[in-house]
Short mmCIF file of C-alpha atoms and ligand atoms in Angstrom, two decimals:
data_model
loop_
_atom_site.label_atom_id
_atom_site.label_comp_id
_atom_site.label_asym_id
_atom_site.label_seq_id
_atom_site.Cartn_x
_atom_site.Cartn_y
_atom_site.Cartn_z
CA MET A 1 -22.59 -9.37 12.32
CA GLY A 2 -21.32 -9.09 8.79
CA THR A 3 -21.62 -10.21 5.20
CA VAL A 4 -20.59 -13.81 4.61
CA LEU A 5 -20.02 -15.31 1.17
CA VAL A 6 -20.73 -19.07 1.19
CA VAL A 7 -19.15 -20.94 -1.72
CA ASP A 8 -20.21 -24.51 -2.50
CA ASP A 9 -21.19 -26.33 -5.68
CA ILE A 10 -23.84 -28.27 -3.76
CA ALA A 11 -26.82 -25.97 -3.27
CA GLY A 12 -27.96 -27.89 -0.17
CA ASN A 13 -24.68 -27.07 1.62
CA CYS A 14 -25.11 -23.36 0.85
CA ARG A 15 -28.66 -23.46 2.21
CA LEU A 16 -27.55 -25.25 5.37
CA LEU A 17 -24.88 -22.65 6.19
CA GLU A 18 -27.30 -19.89 5.33
CA SER A 19 -29.89 -21.28 7.76
CA LEU A 20 -27.24 -21.33 10.51
CA LEU A 21 -25.82 -17.84 9.93
CA VAL A 22 -28.87 -15.73 9.09
CA PRO A 23 -30.44 -16.12 12.61
CA ASP A 24 -27.19 -14.64 14.05
CA GLY A 25 -27.83 -11.49 11.99
CA HIS A 26 -25.31 -12.12 9.21
CA VAL A 27 -26.10 -11.35 5.60
CA VAL A 28 -25.36 -14.44 3.51
CA ARG A 29 -24.55 -14.47 -0.20
CA THR A 30 -23.68 -17.60 -2.17
CA ALA A 31 -21.51 -18.63 -5.11
CA ARG A 32 -21.42 -22.00 -6.88
CA ASP A 33 -17.73 -22.34 -7.69
CA GLY A 34 -14.37 -20.70 -7.28
CA GLU A 35 -14.68 -18.57 -10.37
CA GLU A 36 -18.01 -17.13 -9.28
CA ALA A 37 -16.58 -16.61 -5.77
CA VAL A 38 -13.60 -14.59 -7.00
CA ARG A 39 -15.90 -12.43 -9.11
CA ALA A 40 -18.34 -11.92 -6.20
CA VAL A 41 -15.52 -10.99 -3.80
CA HIS A 42 -14.14 -8.52 -6.30
CA ASP A 43 -17.51 -6.92 -7.14
CA ALA A 44 -18.78 -6.53 -3.57
CA PRO A 45 -16.20 -7.55 -0.94
CA PRO A 46 -17.79 -9.58 1.87
CA ASP A 47 -16.44 -9.63 5.45
CA LEU A 48 -15.78 -13.37 5.39
CA VAL A 49 -15.67 -16.23 2.87
CA LEU A 50 -16.69 -19.77 3.83
CA MET A 51 -15.53 -21.97 0.98
CA ASP A 52 -15.71 -25.59 -0.05
CA VAL A 53 -12.46 -26.96 -1.50
CA MET A 54 -13.53 -29.52 -4.10
CA MET A 55 -15.48 -27.67 -6.75
CA PRO A 56 -15.68 -27.88 -10.54
CA ASN A 57 -13.72 -25.40 -12.72
CA VAL A 58 -11.81 -23.25 -10.25
CA ASP A 59 -11.38 -25.10 -6.94
CA GLY A 60 -11.21 -23.56 -3.46
CA PHE A 61 -7.40 -23.45 -3.31
CA GLU A 62 -7.15 -21.52 -6.53
CA ALA A 63 -9.98 -19.13 -5.63
CA CYS A 64 -8.42 -18.47 -2.20
CA ARG A 65 -5.07 -17.72 -3.81
CA ALA A 66 -6.72 -15.22 -6.19
CA ILE A 67 -8.49 -13.46 -3.31
CA LYS A 68 -5.29 -13.27 -1.25
CA GLN A 69 -3.17 -11.98 -4.12
CA ASP A 70 -5.40 -9.00 -4.81
CA PRO A 71 -4.35 -6.10 -2.50
CA GLY A 72 -7.98 -4.92 -2.45
CA THR A 73 -9.32 -8.21 -1.05
CA ARG A 74 -6.38 -9.89 0.68
CA LEU A 75 -7.56 -8.92 4.19
CA ILE A 76 -10.88 -10.74 3.81
CA PRO A 77 -10.67 -13.91 5.91
CA VAL A 78 -11.16 -17.15 3.96
CA VAL A 79 -12.23 -20.31 5.80
CA PHE A 80 -12.22 -23.70 4.12
CA VAL A 81 -15.20 -25.83 4.99
CA THR A 82 -13.96 -29.24 3.95
CA SER A 83 -14.05 -32.95 4.47
CA LEU A 84 -10.39 -33.14 3.38
CA ASN A 85 -8.73 -33.61 6.73
CA ASP A 86 -5.34 -34.97 5.67
CA SER A 87 -2.39 -32.77 6.46
CA ALA A 88 -1.34 -32.41 2.80
CA SER A 89 -4.65 -30.69 2.01
CA ARG A 90 -4.33 -28.46 5.06
CA ILE A 91 -0.84 -27.45 4.01
CA ARG A 92 -2.10 -26.67 0.51
CA GLY A 93 -4.83 -24.56 2.08
CA ILE A 94 -2.40 -22.65 4.28
CA ASP A 95 -0.12 -22.09 1.29
CA ALA A 96 -3.10 -20.70 -0.63
CA GLY A 97 -3.60 -18.20 2.21
CA ALA A 98 -6.53 -19.75 4.09
CA ASP A 99 -7.17 -18.22 7.51
CA ASP A 100 -8.95 -21.17 9.09
CA PHE A 101 -10.46 -24.61 8.47
CA VAL A 102 -13.77 -26.08 9.51
CA SER A 103 -14.17 -29.83 9.06
CA LYS A 104 -17.29 -31.34 7.52
CA PRO A 105 -19.56 -32.45 9.07
CA PHE A 106 -19.19 -29.38 11.23
CA ASN A 107 -19.94 -28.71 14.83
CA VAL A 108 -22.54 -25.93 14.72
CA PRO A 109 -21.64 -23.94 17.88
CA GLU A 110 -17.97 -24.09 16.90
CA LEU A 111 -18.69 -22.84 13.37
CA ARG A 112 -20.76 -19.94 14.71
CA ALA A 113 -18.05 -19.00 17.21
CA ARG A 114 -15.34 -19.03 14.51
CA VAL A 115 -17.45 -16.86 12.24
CA ARG A 116 -17.97 -14.38 15.10
CA SER A 117 -14.29 -14.25 15.95
CA LEU A 118 -13.10 -13.82 12.34
CA LEU A 119 -15.63 -11.05 11.76
CA ARG A 120 -14.31 -9.30 14.88
CA ILE A 121 -10.74 -9.44 13.54
CA LYS A 122 -11.98 -8.21 10.16
CA ARG A 123 -13.50 -5.14 11.85
CA TYR A 124 -10.13 -4.29 13.45
CA THR A 125 -8.31 -4.55 10.12
CA ASP A 126 -11.03 -2.41 8.50
CA ASP A 127 -10.38 0.27 11.13
CA LEU A 128 -6.64 0.17 10.48
CA ASP A 129 -7.25 0.26 6.76
CA SER A 130 -9.41 3.33 7.06
CA ALA A 131 -6.81 5.10 9.23
CA GLU A 132 -4.32 4.61 6.42
CA SER A 133 -6.75 5.75 3.75
CA VAL A 134 -7.48 8.93 5.74
CA ILE A 135 -3.76 9.70 5.71
CA ILE A 136 -3.51 9.02 1.99
CA SER A 137 -6.51 11.21 1.16
CA LEU A 138 -4.95 13.92 3.30
CA ALA A 139 -1.79 13.68 1.20
CA LEU A 140 -3.79 13.95 -2.03
CA THR A 141 -5.65 16.99 -0.63
CA ILE A 142 -2.32 18.68 -0.08
CA GLU A 143 -1.26 17.92 -3.60
CA ALA A 144 -4.55 19.39 -4.85
CA ARG A 145 -3.75 22.69 -3.06
CA ASP A 146 -0.89 23.18 -5.46
CA ALA A 147 -2.24 22.86 -9.00
CA MET A 148 1.27 22.87 -10.45
CA THR A 149 2.26 19.61 -8.82
CA ASP A 150 -0.76 17.81 -10.28
CA GLY A 151 -0.06 14.09 -10.65
CA HIS A 152 3.32 14.37 -8.88
CA CYS A 153 2.34 11.89 -6.14
CA GLN A 154 1.01 9.30 -8.60
CA ARG A 155 4.13 9.58 -10.74
CA LEU A 156 6.39 9.27 -7.71
CA ALA A 157 4.50 6.22 -6.45
CA HIS A 158 4.88 4.64 -9.88
CA PHE A 159 8.54 5.48 -10.54
CA ALA A 160 9.77 4.86 -7.01
CA SER A 161 8.17 1.41 -6.81
CA ALA A 162 9.47 0.50 -10.29
CA PHE A 163 12.94 1.66 -9.17
CA GLY A 164 12.64 -0.50 -6.04
CA LEU A 165 11.72 -3.50 -8.20
CA SER A 166 14.68 -2.98 -10.50
CA LEU A 167 16.97 -2.86 -7.44
CA GLY A 168 15.55 -6.23 -6.36
CA LEU A 169 14.08 -4.90 -3.09
CA SER A 170 11.59 -6.94 -1.05
CA ASP A 171 7.81 -6.67 -1.60
CA ASP A 172 7.54 -4.75 1.69
CA ASP A 173 10.08 -2.18 0.57
CA VAL A 174 8.46 -1.80 -2.84
CA SER A 175 5.07 -1.24 -1.25
CA ALA A 176 6.61 1.31 1.16
CA LEU A 177 7.96 3.16 -1.88
CA GLN A 178 4.54 3.07 -3.47
CA ARG A 179 2.91 4.56 -0.37
CA GLY A 180 5.85 6.89 0.18
CA GLY A 181 5.19 8.36 -3.27
CA PHE A 182 1.81 9.51 -2.04
CA LEU A 183 2.88 10.46 1.47
CA HIS A 184 6.38 11.96 1.17
CA ASP A 185 5.12 15.57 1.28
CA LEU A 186 2.25 14.90 3.69
CA GLY A 187 3.69 17.44 6.13
CA LYS A 188 3.01 20.29 3.69
CA VAL A 189 -0.44 20.32 5.26
CA GLY A 190 1.21 22.25 8.10
CA ILE A 191 2.77 24.91 5.82
CA PRO A 192 0.68 28.06 5.15
CA ASP A 193 -0.45 28.67 1.55
CA ALA A 194 1.29 32.07 1.54
CA VAL A 195 4.63 30.26 1.88
CA LEU A 196 3.90 26.98 0.08
CA LEU A 197 2.47 28.69 -3.02
CA LYS A 198 4.63 31.82 -3.00
CA PRO A 199 5.66 32.51 -6.60
CA GLY A 200 8.79 34.55 -5.83
CA PRO A 201 11.99 33.60 -3.99
CA LEU A 202 11.65 32.53 -0.34
CA THR A 203 13.16 34.37 2.63
CA SER A 204 15.37 32.28 4.88
CA GLU A 205 12.57 32.06 7.49
CA GLU A 206 10.17 30.83 4.83
CA TYR A 207 12.65 28.25 3.61
CA ALA A 208 13.16 27.04 7.18
CA LEU A 209 9.39 26.64 7.45
CA ILE A 210 9.19 24.63 4.19
CA LYS A 211 11.90 22.29 5.50
CA GLN A 212 9.63 21.47 8.42
CA HIS A 213 7.31 19.51 6.11
CA THR A 214 9.54 16.46 6.60
CA VAL A 215 9.23 16.54 10.39
CA ILE A 216 5.51 17.36 10.39
CA GLY A 217 4.81 14.52 7.92
CA ASP A 218 6.79 12.05 10.02
CA ARG A 219 4.71 13.01 13.03
CA LEU A 220 1.42 12.72 11.12
CA CYS A 221 2.21 9.12 10.14
CA GLY A 222 2.24 8.55 13.89
CA GLU A 223 2.28 5.06 15.22
CA LEU A 224 0.35 3.44 12.36
CA ARG A 225 2.02 0.08 12.02
CA SER A 226 1.27 -0.10 8.32
CA LEU A 227 3.30 3.09 7.80
CA ARG A 228 6.34 1.93 9.78
CA LYS A 229 8.47 1.60 6.66
CA VAL A 230 7.07 4.76 5.09
CA ARG A 231 8.00 7.14 7.92
CA PRO A 232 11.74 7.19 7.17
CA ILE A 233 10.91 8.13 3.56
CA VAL A 234 8.71 10.99 4.73
CA ARG A 235 11.33 12.29 7.14
CA HIS A 236 14.50 11.80 5.14
CA HIS A 237 13.70 12.29 1.44
CA HIS A 238 15.57 15.65 1.43
CA GLU A 239 18.77 14.38 3.09
CA ARG A 240 21.98 14.42 1.03
CA VAL A 241 24.78 11.88 1.18
CA ASP A 242 27.35 14.59 2.10
CA GLY A 243 25.24 15.67 5.10
CA SER A 244 24.06 18.96 3.58
CA GLY A 245 20.38 17.97 3.43
CA TYR A 246 17.55 18.24 5.95
CA PRO A 247 15.99 17.81 8.46
CA ASP A 248 18.68 15.80 10.29
CA GLY A 249 21.79 16.34 8.14
CA LEU A 250 22.31 12.57 7.92
CA ARG A 251 25.32 11.33 5.94
CA GLY A 252 25.99 8.36 3.68
CA ASP A 253 24.41 5.07 4.63
CA ALA A 254 22.79 6.66 7.68
CA ILE A 255 20.18 7.93 5.22
CA PRO A 256 17.66 5.09 4.82
CA LEU A 257 17.92 3.57 1.34
CA LEU A 258 14.20 4.02 0.63
CA ALA A 259 14.52 7.74 1.42
CA GLN A 260 17.52 8.04 -0.93
CA ILE A 261 15.49 6.38 -3.68
CA MET A 262 12.55 8.73 -3.12
CA GLY A 263 14.92 11.73 -3.09
CA ILE A 264 16.24 10.84 -6.56
CA VAL A 265 12.80 10.23 -8.05
CA ASP A 266 11.40 13.39 -6.42
CA VAL A 267 14.11 15.63 -7.87
CA PHE A 268 13.85 14.01 -11.29
CA ASP A 269 10.07 14.55 -11.41
CA ALA A 270 10.42 18.18 -10.29
CA LEU A 271 13.02 18.81 -13.01
CA THR A 272 10.97 17.26 -15.79
CA THR A 273 7.70 19.00 -14.83
CA ARG A 274 6.78 22.54 -15.84
CA ARG A 275 6.30 25.03 -12.99
CA PRO A 276 5.14 28.68 -13.19
CA TYR A 277 8.70 29.86 -12.63
CA LYS A 278 10.46 27.35 -14.89
CA ALA A 279 10.04 25.24 -18.00
CA ALA A 280 10.23 21.44 -17.91
CA LEU A 281 13.73 20.12 -18.60
CA SER A 282 14.23 17.49 -21.27
CA LEU A 283 15.01 13.98 -20.00
CA ALA A 284 18.62 14.38 -21.11
CA LYS A 285 19.06 17.69 -19.25
CA ALA A 286 17.40 16.28 -16.12
CA ALA A 287 19.69 13.25 -16.26
CA GLU A 288 22.67 15.58 -16.49
CA GLU A 289 21.43 17.52 -13.42
CA LEU A 290 21.07 14.31 -11.43
CA ARG A 291 24.55 13.12 -12.40
CA GLY A 292 25.80 16.56 -11.35
CA GLU A 293 24.17 16.10 -7.92
CA ALA A 294 25.90 12.73 -7.60
CA ALA A 295 29.26 14.27 -8.58
CA ARG A 296 28.75 16.99 -5.96
CA GLY A 297 28.33 14.27 -3.33
CA TRP A 298 24.61 14.75 -2.75
CA ARG A 299 23.46 11.38 -4.08
CA ARG A 300 24.83 7.88 -4.52
CA ALA A 301 26.19 7.71 -8.07
CA ASP A 302 25.29 4.00 -8.45
CA LEU A 303 21.65 4.65 -7.51
CA VAL A 304 21.43 7.59 -9.90
CA ALA A 305 22.91 5.43 -12.70
CA THR A 306 20.44 2.59 -12.07
CA PHE A 307 17.53 5.03 -12.00
CA LEU A 308 18.58 6.71 -15.25
CA ASP A 309 18.94 3.29 -16.92
CA GLN A 310 15.38 2.53 -15.87
CA VAL A 311 14.12 5.89 -17.19
CA ALA A 312 15.88 5.24 -20.51
CA ARG A 313 14.21 1.80 -20.73
CA ASP A 314 10.74 3.25 -19.97
FE1 FE2 B 401 9.46 16.99 0.11
#
């Protein structure tokens, strides 16, 4: 059972589908055209959309594309209920992101079975989605523990994904950088406040404990498929190109590119933010520091240069 949005410009078609779905326990809402559908999906996301193709104003293809392009609604299955059975229309539908097609006039038991099966899949993706959002809220809770790093995660997510875009990385990589911004220090949840928030210098044992945040965070991401590309960022964002970083002392290209990117953005944000024990550096001073780290062999000079160009443009 779930909430189904039925979209059709002919009111009789909406009523027909409603009369078939309500007895199965589904909640049915209706919209009269693509524009209304996109608004309804955005305002109160349903579990499934059953949509006519030929409609005035915004047609089904266009509405489907809008739903699938919005990260907040792209996992909602969209089924075209259509009398267009030629393969060109089907291809257009698939290109627009449709999950399934039902031909008009439809076979009632088949329609009900498809609705059941798509709602089942939707429940699985909702579960996965909520696993990821638990992890992200955990990361934000950790950030909240340390008032001085306020906004650090948001800034990192923003700058790292913009950096990824300027390097021409794939959408997947850019979205991993976005999530990595929030999750990179996830493992700090396992570090006691007395060490994490200690104002004075750290003992070597305490420093060793802090370094563990990379390994703990990697473990917390676990086997979540959606975090597959984020885990290397979490584990390796403190590695250095000359092998002097942690936790694995990786060298050169063995350090995943996304982790190198996050490392640069992380250091830059720390330098340009005020902390109780230090003032914020000016952008010019922070740039100088980063170039110094590249000269020392800690970071790839070309990546640092590209990042600083981007900062200068912003
Ligand atoms: Fe870190």
